[in-house]
Backbone as JSON Lines, residues from 0, in Angstrom:
{"i":0,"aa":"M","n":[-9.57,8.3,-2.36],"ca":[-9.57,9.15,-3.65],"c":[-10.83,9.98,-3.87]}
{"i":1,"aa":"G","n":[-11.0,10.93,-3.03],"ca":[-12.27,11.81,-2.94],"c":[-11.99,12.77,-4.06]}
{"i":2,"aa":"K","n":[-12.83,12.75,-5.01],"ca":[-12.65,13.89,-5.98],"c":[-13.7,15.17,-5.63]}
{"i":3,"aa":"T","n":[-13.21,16.42,-5.87],"ca":[-13.95,17.47,-5.55],"c":[-14.9,17.68,-6.71]}
{"i":4,"aa":"A","n":[-16.04,18.25,-6.32],"ca":[-16.96,18.41,-7.5],"c":[-16.58,19.73,-8.23]}
{"i":5,"aa":"K","n":[-16.8,19.57,-9.52],"ca":[-16.42,20.76,-10.54],"c":[-17.54,21.81,-10.18]}
{"i":6,"aa":"P","n":[-16.96,23.18,-10.53],"ca":[-17.95,24.16,-10.23],"c":[-18.85,24.02,-11.5]}
{"i":7,"aa":"E","n":[-20.16,24.74,-11.14],"ca":[-21.17,24.9,-12.27],"c":[-20.65,25.65,-13.59]}
{"i":8,"aa":"R","n":[-21.01,25.2,-14.7],"ca":[-20.8,26.1,-15.89],"c":[-21.66,27.35,-15.9]}
{"i":9,"aa":"S","n":[-20.85,28.41,-16.51],"ca":[-21.4,29.64,-16.44],"c":[-22.22,29.93,-17.73]}
{"i":10,"aa":"G","n":[-22.28,29.17,-18.73],"ca":[-23.02,29.38,-19.94],"c":[-22.4,30.29,-20.93]}
{"i":11,"aa":"L","n":[-21.13,30.8,-20.48],"ca":[-20.47,31.79,-21.39],"c":[-19.38,30.97,-22.07]}
{"i":12,"aa":"A","n":[-19.0,31.61,-23.24],"ca":[-17.97,30.76,-24.09],"c":[-16.57,30.95,-23.65]}
{"i":13,"aa":"A","n":[-16.41,31.89,-22.89],"ca":[-14.99,32.12,-22.31],"c":[-14.87,32.19,-20.79]}
{"i":14,"aa":"G","n":[-13.86,32.07,-20.15],"ca":[-13.59,32.01,-18.72],"c":[-13.24,30.64,-18.12]}
{"i":15,"aa":"L","n":[-13.12,30.67,-16.79],"ca":[-12.64,29.42,-16.15],"c":[-13.68,28.31,-16.17]}
{"i":16,"aa":"N","n":[-14.9,28.67,-15.97],"ca":[-16.15,27.68,-15.94],"c":[-16.95,27.92,-17.25]}
{"i":17,"aa":"K","n":[-16.24,28.04,-18.3],"ca":[-16.92,28.22,-19.61],"c":[-17.73,26.96,-19.99]}
{"i":18,"aa":"G","n":[-18.7,27.12,-20.86],"ca":[-19.46,26.06,-21.32],"c":[-20.88,26.07,-21.3]}
{"i":19,"aa":"F","n":[-21.39,25.1,-21.99],"ca":[-22.98,25.03,-21.82],"c":[-23.5,24.43,-20.66]}
{"i":20,"aa":"I","n":[-24.48,25.01,-20.12],"ca":[-25.06,24.48,-18.74],"c":[-25.78,23.17,-18.94]}
{"i":21,"aa":"V","n":[-25.33,22.13,-18.14],"ca":[-26.08,20.9,-18.36],"c":[-26.45,20.46,-16.93]}
{"i":22,"aa":"T","n":[-27.31,19.47,-16.77],"ca":[-27.49,18.87,-15.51],"c":[-26.55,17.76,-15.31]}
{"i":23,"aa":"R","n":[-25.97,17.75,-14.25],"ca":[-24.94,16.6,-13.93],"c":[-25.51,15.33,-13.62]}
{"i":24,"aa":"R","n":[-25.26,14.09,-14.0],"ca":[-25.76,12.93,-13.77],"c":[-24.9,12.38,-12.53]}
{"i":25,"aa":"E","n":[-25.47,11.84,-11.56],"ca":[-24.65,10.9,-10.57],"c":[-24.5,9.62,-11.18]}
{"i":26,"aa":"M","n":[-23.16,9.4,-11.3],"ca":[-22.61,8.08,-11.96],"c":[-22.35,7.15,-10.87]}
{"i":27,"aa":"A","n":[-22.7,5.79,-11.14],"ca":[-22.37,4.71,-10.17],"c":[-20.86,4.6,-10.25]}
{"i":28,"aa":"P","n":[-20.45,4.28,-8.9],"ca":[-18.9,4.01,-8.76],"c":[-18.46,2.88,-9.61]}
{"i":29,"aa":"K","n":[-17.28,3.01,-10.27],"ca":[-16.73,1.92,-11.16],"c":[-16.17,0.91,-10.38]}
{"i":30,"aa":"P","n":[-16.32,-0.39,-10.87],"ca":[-15.74,-1.62,-10.02],"c":[-14.19,-1.44,-9.81]}
{"i":31,"aa":"S","n":[-13.53,-0.76,-10.73],"ca":[-12.06,-0.66,-10.75],"c":[-11.53,0.27,-9.43]}
{"i":32,"aa":"Y","n":[-12.6,1.1,-8.91],"ca":[-12.21,1.93,-7.75],"c":[-11.98,0.9,-6.45]}
{"i":33,"aa":"A","n":[-12.55,-0.21,-6.55],"ca":[-12.42,-1.34,-5.48],"c":[-11.15,-2.03,-5.48]}
{"i":34,"aa":"K","n":[-10.46,-1.98,-6.53],"ca":[-9.31,-2.69,-6.8],"c":[-8.2,-2.39,-5.64]}
{"i":35,"aa":"G","n":[-7.71,-3.53,-5.12],"ca":[-6.6,-3.25,-4.02],"c":[-7.19,-3.01,-2.71]}
{"i":36,"aa":"R","n":[-8.43,-3.04,-2.52],"ca":[-9.04,-2.87,-1.2],"c":[-9.03,-4.06,-0.56]}
{"i":37,"aa":"K","n":[-8.65,-4.2,0.83],"ca":[-8.47,-5.49,1.49],"c":[-9.84,-5.83,2.05]}
{"i":38,"aa":"S","n":[-10.18,-7.11,1.64],"ca":[-11.39,-7.73,1.89],"c":[-11.14,-8.74,3.11]}
{"i":39,"aa":"Q","n":[-12.11,-9.05,3.75],"ca":[-11.98,-10.02,4.86],"c":[-11.45,-11.35,4.34]}
{"i":40,"aa":"R","n":[-12.06,-11.79,3.31],"ca":[-11.69,-12.96,2.59],"c":[-10.14,-12.91,2.21]}
{"i":41,"aa":"N","n":[-9.91,-11.89,1.44],"ca":[-8.37,-11.83,0.89],"c":[-7.41,-11.81,2.13]}
{"i":42,"aa":"G","n":[-7.71,-11.1,3.15],"ca":[-6.84,-11.12,4.28],"c":[-6.62,-12.33,4.94]}
{"i":43,"aa":"L","n":[-7.74,-13.14,4.96],"ca":[-7.49,-14.45,5.69],"c":[-6.62,-15.43,4.62]}
{"i":44,"aa":"I","n":[-6.89,-15.29,3.3],"ca":[-6.08,-16.13,2.36],"c":[-4.66,-15.66,2.47]}
{"i":45,"aa":"K","n":[-4.39,-14.46,2.48],"ca":[-3.0,-13.85,2.55],"c":[-2.26,-14.44,3.93]}
{"i":46,"aa":"E","n":[-3.14,-14.43,4.97],"ca":[-2.55,-14.97,6.36],"c":[-2.18,-16.4,6.25]}
{"i":47,"aa":"V","n":[-3.21,-17.18,5.76],"ca":[-2.85,-18.8,5.43],"c":[-1.56,-19.08,4.55]}
{"i":48,"aa":"I","n":[-1.64,-18.22,3.54],"ca":[-0.46,-18.35,2.59],"c":[0.84,-18.07,3.41]}
{"i":49,"aa":"R","n":[0.8,-17.01,4.08],"ca":[2.09,-16.64,4.91],"c":[2.57,-17.64,5.8]}
{"i":50,"aa":"E","n":[1.51,-18.19,6.41],"ca":[1.86,-19.4,7.48],"c":[2.41,-20.44,6.84]}
{"i":51,"aa":"V","n":[1.94,-20.84,5.61],"ca":[2.27,-21.97,4.99],"c":[3.73,-21.97,4.39]}
{"i":52,"aa":"V","n":[3.91,-20.85,3.49],"ca":[5.12,-20.75,2.78],"c":[6.16,-19.87,3.58]}
{"i":53,"aa":"G","n":[5.86,-19.18,4.51],"ca":[6.89,-18.3,5.45],"c":[7.38,-17.23,4.72]}
{"i":54,"aa":"F","n":[8.64,-16.93,4.92],"ca":[9.17,-15.61,4.31],"c":[10.14,-15.91,3.21]}
{"i":55,"aa":"A","n":[10.38,-15.04,2.3],"ca":[11.4,-15.05,1.32],"c":[12.72,-14.78,1.9]}
{"i":56,"aa":"P","n":[13.7,-15.28,1.13],"ca":[15.13,-15.0,1.81],"c":[15.51,-13.71,2.16]}
{"i":57,"aa":"Y","n":[15.01,-12.73,1.32],"ca":[15.4,-11.22,1.57],"c":[14.51,-10.69,2.82]}
{"i":58,"aa":"E","n":[13.42,-11.29,2.91],"ca":[12.43,-10.97,4.15],"c":[13.0,-11.45,5.47]}
{"i":59,"aa":"R","n":[13.68,-12.69,5.43],"ca":[14.29,-13.27,6.39],"c":[15.52,-12.38,6.9]}
{"i":60,"aa":"R","n":[16.24,-12.0,5.89],"ca":[17.42,-11.04,6.03],"c":[16.96,-9.74,6.72]}
{"i":61,"aa":"M","n":[15.89,-9.14,6.24],"ca":[15.38,-8.0,6.8],"c":[14.92,-8.03,8.27]}
{"i":62,"aa":"I","n":[14.4,-9.27,8.53],"ca":[13.79,-9.49,9.92],"c":[15.21,-9.44,10.8]}
{"i":63,"aa":"E","n":[16.21,-10.2,10.39],"ca":[17.4,-10.4,11.19],"c":[17.99,-8.76,11.53]}
{"i":64,"aa":"L","n":[18.0,-8.07,10.49],"ca":[18.44,-6.72,10.63],"c":[17.43,-6.0,11.76]}
{"i":65,"aa":"L","n":[16.28,-6.13,11.53],"ca":[15.29,-5.36,12.44],"c":[15.26,-5.93,13.82]}
{"i":66,"aa":"K","n":[15.82,-7.15,13.97],"ca":[15.89,-7.78,15.42],"c":[17.02,-7.13,16.11]}
{"i":67,"aa":"I","n":[18.2,-6.55,15.39],"ca":[19.14,-5.99,16.05],"c":[18.65,-4.63,16.62]}
{"i":68,"aa":"G","n":[17.75,-3.95,16.03],"ca":[17.03,-2.8,16.4],"c":[17.81,-1.45,16.49]}
{"i":69,"aa":"S","n":[18.92,-1.38,15.96],"ca":[19.63,-0.01,15.91],"c":[19.05,0.86,14.76]}
{"i":70,"aa":"A","n":[19.39,2.05,14.7],"ca":[18.86,3.03,13.66],"c":[19.4,2.63,12.38]}
{"i":71,"aa":"S","n":[20.79,2.24,12.34],"ca":[21.49,2.0,11.11],"c":[20.92,0.64,10.51]}
{"i":72,"aa":"T","n":[20.63,-0.31,11.33],"ca":[19.95,-1.62,10.72],"c":[18.57,-1.23,10.1]}
{"i":73,"aa":"F","n":[17.86,-0.46,10.81],"ca":[16.53,-0.14,10.46],"c":[16.66,0.57,8.94]}
{"i":74,"aa":"K","n":[17.67,1.51,8.91],"ca":[17.75,1.91,7.57],"c":[18.4,0.98,6.5]}
{"i":75,"aa":"R","n":[19.33,0.15,7.0],"ca":[19.8,-1.06,6.1],"c":[18.65,-1.89,5.63]}
{"i":76,"aa":"A","n":[17.68,-2.1,6.39],"ca":[16.6,-2.98,6.07],"c":[15.7,-2.21,5.03]}
{"i":77,"aa":"L","n":[15.48,-0.91,5.12],"ca":[14.73,-0.1,4.12],"c":[15.49,-0.17,2.77]}
{"i":78,"aa":"K","n":[16.89,0.0,2.86],"ca":[17.66,-0.17,1.71],"c":[17.72,-1.43,1.01]}
{"i":79,"aa":"L","n":[17.59,-2.45,1.78],"ca":[17.51,-3.75,1.13],"c":[16.09,-3.98,0.4]}
{"i":80,"aa":"A","n":[15.07,-3.61,1.03],"ca":[13.8,-3.73,0.71],"c":[13.55,-2.81,-0.64]}
{"i":81,"aa":"K","n":[14.12,-1.71,-0.68],"ca":[14.14,-0.79,-1.68],"c":[14.66,-1.48,-3.1]}
{"i":82,"aa":"K","n":[15.85,-2.03,-2.71],"ca":[16.49,-2.68,-3.89],"c":[16.02,-3.85,-4.47]}
{"i":83,"aa":"R","n":[15.21,-4.67,-3.57],"ca":[14.38,-5.73,-3.94],"c":[13.03,-5.38,-4.65]}
{"i":84,"aa":"L","n":[12.38,-4.48,-4.17],"ca":[11.07,-4.17,-4.54],"c":[10.94,-2.93,-5.49]}
{"i":85,"aa":"G","n":[11.85,-2.18,-5.66],"ca":[11.82,-1.05,-6.79],"c":[11.56,0.26,-6.24]}
{"i":86,"aa":"T","n":[10.89,0.48,-5.29],"ca":[10.5,2.03,-4.99],"c":[10.68,2.11,-3.49]}
{"i":87,"aa":"H","n":[10.68,3.4,-3.14],"ca":[10.8,3.75,-1.65],"c":[9.67,3.39,-0.95]}
{"i":88,"aa":"K","n":[8.52,3.73,-1.43],"ca":[7.11,3.44,-0.92],"c":[6.91,2.01,-0.55]}
{"i":89,"aa":"R","n":[7.22,1.26,-1.69],"ca":[7.09,-0.25,-1.5],"c":[8.01,-0.82,-0.37]}
{"i":90,"aa":"G","n":[9.23,-0.23,-0.3],"ca":[10.36,-0.6,0.59],"c":[9.82,-0.24,2.05]}
{"i":91,"aa":"K","n":[9.26,0.94,2.26],"ca":[8.78,1.36,3.5],"c":[7.55,0.41,4.12]}
{"i":92,"aa":"K","n":[6.73,0.13,3.09],"ca":[5.53,-0.63,3.41],"c":[6.17,-2.12,3.92]}
{"i":93,"aa":"K","n":[7.12,-2.66,3.1],"ca":[7.6,-3.99,3.44],"c":[8.39,-3.95,4.7]}
{"i":94,"aa":"R","n":[9.16,-2.94,4.97],"ca":[9.85,-2.77,6.31],"c":[8.87,-2.73,7.45]}
{"i":95,"aa":"D","n":[7.82,-2.01,7.3],"ca":[6.82,-1.89,8.4],"c":[6.23,-3.37,8.66]}
{"i":96,"aa":"E","n":[5.85,-3.94,7.45],"ca":[5.3,-5.26,7.58],"c":[6.15,-6.27,8.46]}
{"i":97,"aa":"M","n":[7.44,-6.12,7.99],"ca":[8.53,-7.09,8.55],"c":[8.67,-6.76,10.05]}
{"i":98,"aa":"S","n":[8.74,-5.44,10.46],"ca":[8.8,-5.03,11.78],"c":[7.5,-5.5,12.5]}
{"i":99,"aa":"E","n":[6.45,-5.5,11.99],"ca":[5.14,-6.11,12.5],"c":[5.34,-7.56,12.78]}
{"i":100,"aa":"A","n":[6.04,-8.25,11.86],"ca":[6.25,-9.69,12.12],"c":[7.3,-9.94,13.24]}
{"i":101,"aa":"V","n":[8.23,-9.01,13.34],"ca":[9.14,-9.32,14.37],"c":[8.45,-9.01,15.82]}
{"i":102,"aa":"A","n":[7.59,-8.02,15.87],"ca":[6.82,-7.71,17.08],"c":[5.84,-8.93,17.41]}
{"i":103,"aa":"A","n":[5.27,-9.46,16.35],"ca":[4.41,-10.65,16.6],"c":[5.31,-11.73,17.18]}
{"i":104,"aa":"M","n":[6.34,-11.99,16.71],"ca":[7.4,-13.09,17.13],"c":[7.62,-12.82,18.55]}
{"i":105,"aa":"R","n":[7.9,-11.59,18.99],"ca":[8.31,-11.3,20.18],"c":[7.09,-11.54,21.2]}
{"i":106,"aa":"R","n":[5.88,-11.15,20.86],"ca":[4.57,-11.28,21.73],"c":[4.42,-12.83,21.75]}
{"i":107,"aa":"K","n":[4.58,-13.54,20.69],"ca":[4.39,-15.07,20.66],"c":[5.26,-15.76,21.66]}
{"i":108,"aa":"G","n":[6.47,-15.24,21.65],"ca":[7.55,-15.79,22.7],"c":[8.68,-16.44,22.18]}
């Protein structure tokens, strides 16, 4: 979320950069900007929870679809995830997560 710096004020009352000229203060980053960032601790916690509780029923169904491996089942898995999670973006993320799980299962043996 990189914000571009605003151009300096012109000191004029009209125009694109209108307004009184002031010195800009460098503000400390807000703690809310760090929300959702994956820390090492949270990653480990999520991993342990996933190991203990396993997959939800719809996730298991997605894994079965992804194991088949055809383009139509890949799309069907996305459709299922979208229906359960609400948005296209969340569905795509979940499908990628589940295909990663399938790949890990294949690597494991």
